[in-house]
Amino acid sequence: SYGVEGEDTESGLDAVQRARRRMPESSELQLLHARLLARAGRVASARELAAGVFSRASETALRREAKALVKELGVTRLR
């Protein structure tokens, strides 16, 4: 899995971008994309994507996961 440490981040980004084109509304894919962006050093993009998941997700667990990622990436307050 590309979400696992040690896997090729760029290949993972390519794969998740293809998957997101097929399922653009998937919050799970958006969150995975955010994690991979962060691992690739694209923190601002990762934070923006994770914050969007937080604001749109209806599932409590998904919101909690998105909020944790945003905080990890340097934002301490979400709406």
mmCIF file of C-alpha atoms in Angstrom:
data_model
loop_
_atom_site.group_PDB
_atom_site.id
_atom_site.type_symbol
_atom_site.label_atom_id
_atom_site.label_comp_id
_atom_site.label_asym_id
_atom_site.label_seq_id
_atom_site.Cartn_x
_atom_site.Cartn_y
_atom_site.Cartn_z
ATOM 1 C CA SER A 1 0.000 0.000 0.000
ATOM 2 C CA TYR A 2 1.239 3.494 -0.803
ATOM 3 C CA GLY A 3 0.078 4.681 2.610
ATOM 4 C CA VAL A 4 2.759 2.527 4.228
ATOM 5 C CA GLU A 5 6.142 3.983 5.104
ATOM 6 C CA GLY A 6 8.856 2.967 2.673
ATOM 7 C CA GLU A 7 6.700 2.702 -0.429
ATOM 8 C CA ASP A 8 7.471 4.895 -3.434
ATOM 9 C CA THR A 9 5.682 8.189 -2.756
ATOM 10 C CA GLU A 10 5.663 9.456 -6.346
ATOM 11 C CA SER A 11 4.189 6.194 -7.644
ATOM 12 C CA GLY A 12 1.623 6.406 -4.880
ATOM 13 C CA LEU A 13 0.733 9.956 -5.849
ATOM 14 C CA ASP A 14 0.278 8.914 -9.469
ATOM 15 C CA ALA A 15 -1.960 6.008 -8.468
ATOM 16 C CA VAL A 16 -4.119 8.004 -6.075
ATOM 17 C CA GLN A 17 -4.540 10.809 -8.620
ATOM 18 C CA ARG A 18 -5.795 8.268 -11.169
ATOM 19 C CA ALA A 19 -8.171 6.813 -8.595
ATOM 20 C CA ARG A 20 -9.443 10.271 -7.657
ATOM 21 C CA ARG A 21 -10.252 11.014 -11.299
ATOM 22 C CA ARG A 22 -12.505 7.944 -11.247
ATOM 23 C CA MET A 23 -13.969 8.705 -7.809
ATOM 24 C CA PRO A 24 -13.563 12.450 -7.197
ATOM 25 C CA GLU A 25 -15.986 12.531 -4.267
ATOM 26 C CA SER A 26 -14.170 9.864 -2.226
ATOM 27 C CA SER A 27 -13.087 11.437 1.040
ATOM 28 C CA GLU A 28 -10.957 8.384 1.801
ATOM 29 C CA LEU A 29 -8.972 8.874 -1.409
ATOM 30 C CA GLN A 30 -8.653 12.599 -0.739
ATOM 31 C CA LEU A 31 -7.226 11.868 2.704
ATOM 32 C CA LEU A 32 -4.791 9.306 1.315
ATOM 33 C CA HIS A 33 -3.772 11.866 -1.309
ATOM 34 C CA ALA A 34 -3.172 14.424 1.450
ATOM 35 C CA ARG A 35 -0.950 11.988 3.369
ATOM 36 C CA LEU A 36 1.101 11.246 0.272
ATOM 37 C CA LEU A 37 1.443 14.938 -0.555
ATOM 38 C CA ALA A 38 2.721 15.562 2.973
ATOM 39 C CA ARG A 39 5.227 12.725 2.657
ATOM 40 C CA ALA A 40 6.413 14.259 -0.638
ATOM 41 C CA GLY A 41 6.998 17.582 1.135
ATOM 42 C CA ARG A 42 3.983 19.353 -0.354
ATOM 43 C CA VAL A 43 2.652 20.310 3.052
ATOM 44 C CA ALA A 44 0.499 23.292 2.056
ATOM 45 C CA SER A 45 -1.380 21.228 -0.558
ATOM 46 C CA ALA A 46 -1.738 18.344 1.879
ATOM 47 C CA ARG A 47 -3.094 20.618 4.602
ATOM 48 C CA GLU A 48 -5.610 22.223 2.221
ATOM 49 C CA LEU A 49 -6.852 18.839 1.004
ATOM 50 C CA ALA A 50 -7.142 17.398 4.528
ATOM 51 C CA ALA A 51 -8.957 20.521 5.767
ATOM 52 C CA GLY A 52 -11.442 20.126 2.903
ATOM 53 C CA VAL A 53 -12.082 16.523 3.893
ATOM 54 C CA PHE A 54 -12.630 17.651 7.486
ATOM 55 C CA SER A 55 -15.162 20.289 6.453
ATOM 56 C CA ARG A 56 -17.124 17.986 4.095
ATOM 57 C CA ALA A 57 -16.958 14.553 5.692
ATOM 58 C CA SER A 58 -20.069 13.282 7.396
ATOM 59 C CA GLU A 59 -18.412 10.259 9.028
ATOM 60 C CA THR A 60 -17.092 10.988 12.506
ATOM 61 C CA ALA A 61 -14.054 8.715 12.130
ATOM 62 C CA LEU A 62 -13.092 10.319 8.826
ATOM 63 C CA ARG A 63 -13.485 13.826 10.263
ATOM 64 C CA ARG A 64 -11.346 12.848 13.241
ATOM 65 C CA GLU A 65 -8.647 11.413 10.951
ATOM 66 C CA ALA A 66 -8.654 14.515 8.730
ATOM 67 C CA LYS A 67 -8.487 16.820 11.744
ATOM 68 C CA ALA A 68 -5.530 14.888 13.166
ATOM 69 C CA LEU A 69 -3.663 15.138 9.851
ATOM 70 C CA VAL A 70 -4.300 18.877 9.559
ATOM 71 C CA LYS A 71 -3.042 19.401 13.104
ATOM 72 C CA GLU A 72 0.010 17.278 12.372
ATOM 73 C CA LEU A 73 0.702 19.490 9.363
ATOM 74 C CA GLY A 74 0.679 22.639 11.432
ATOM 75 C CA VAL A 75 -2.851 23.976 11.759
ATOM 76 C CA THR A 76 -4.261 24.024 15.248
ATOM 77 C CA ARG A 77 -7.740 25.360 14.546
ATOM 78 C CA LEU A 78 -10.408 24.120 12.149
ATOM 79 C CA ARG A 79 -13.925 25.363 11.590
#
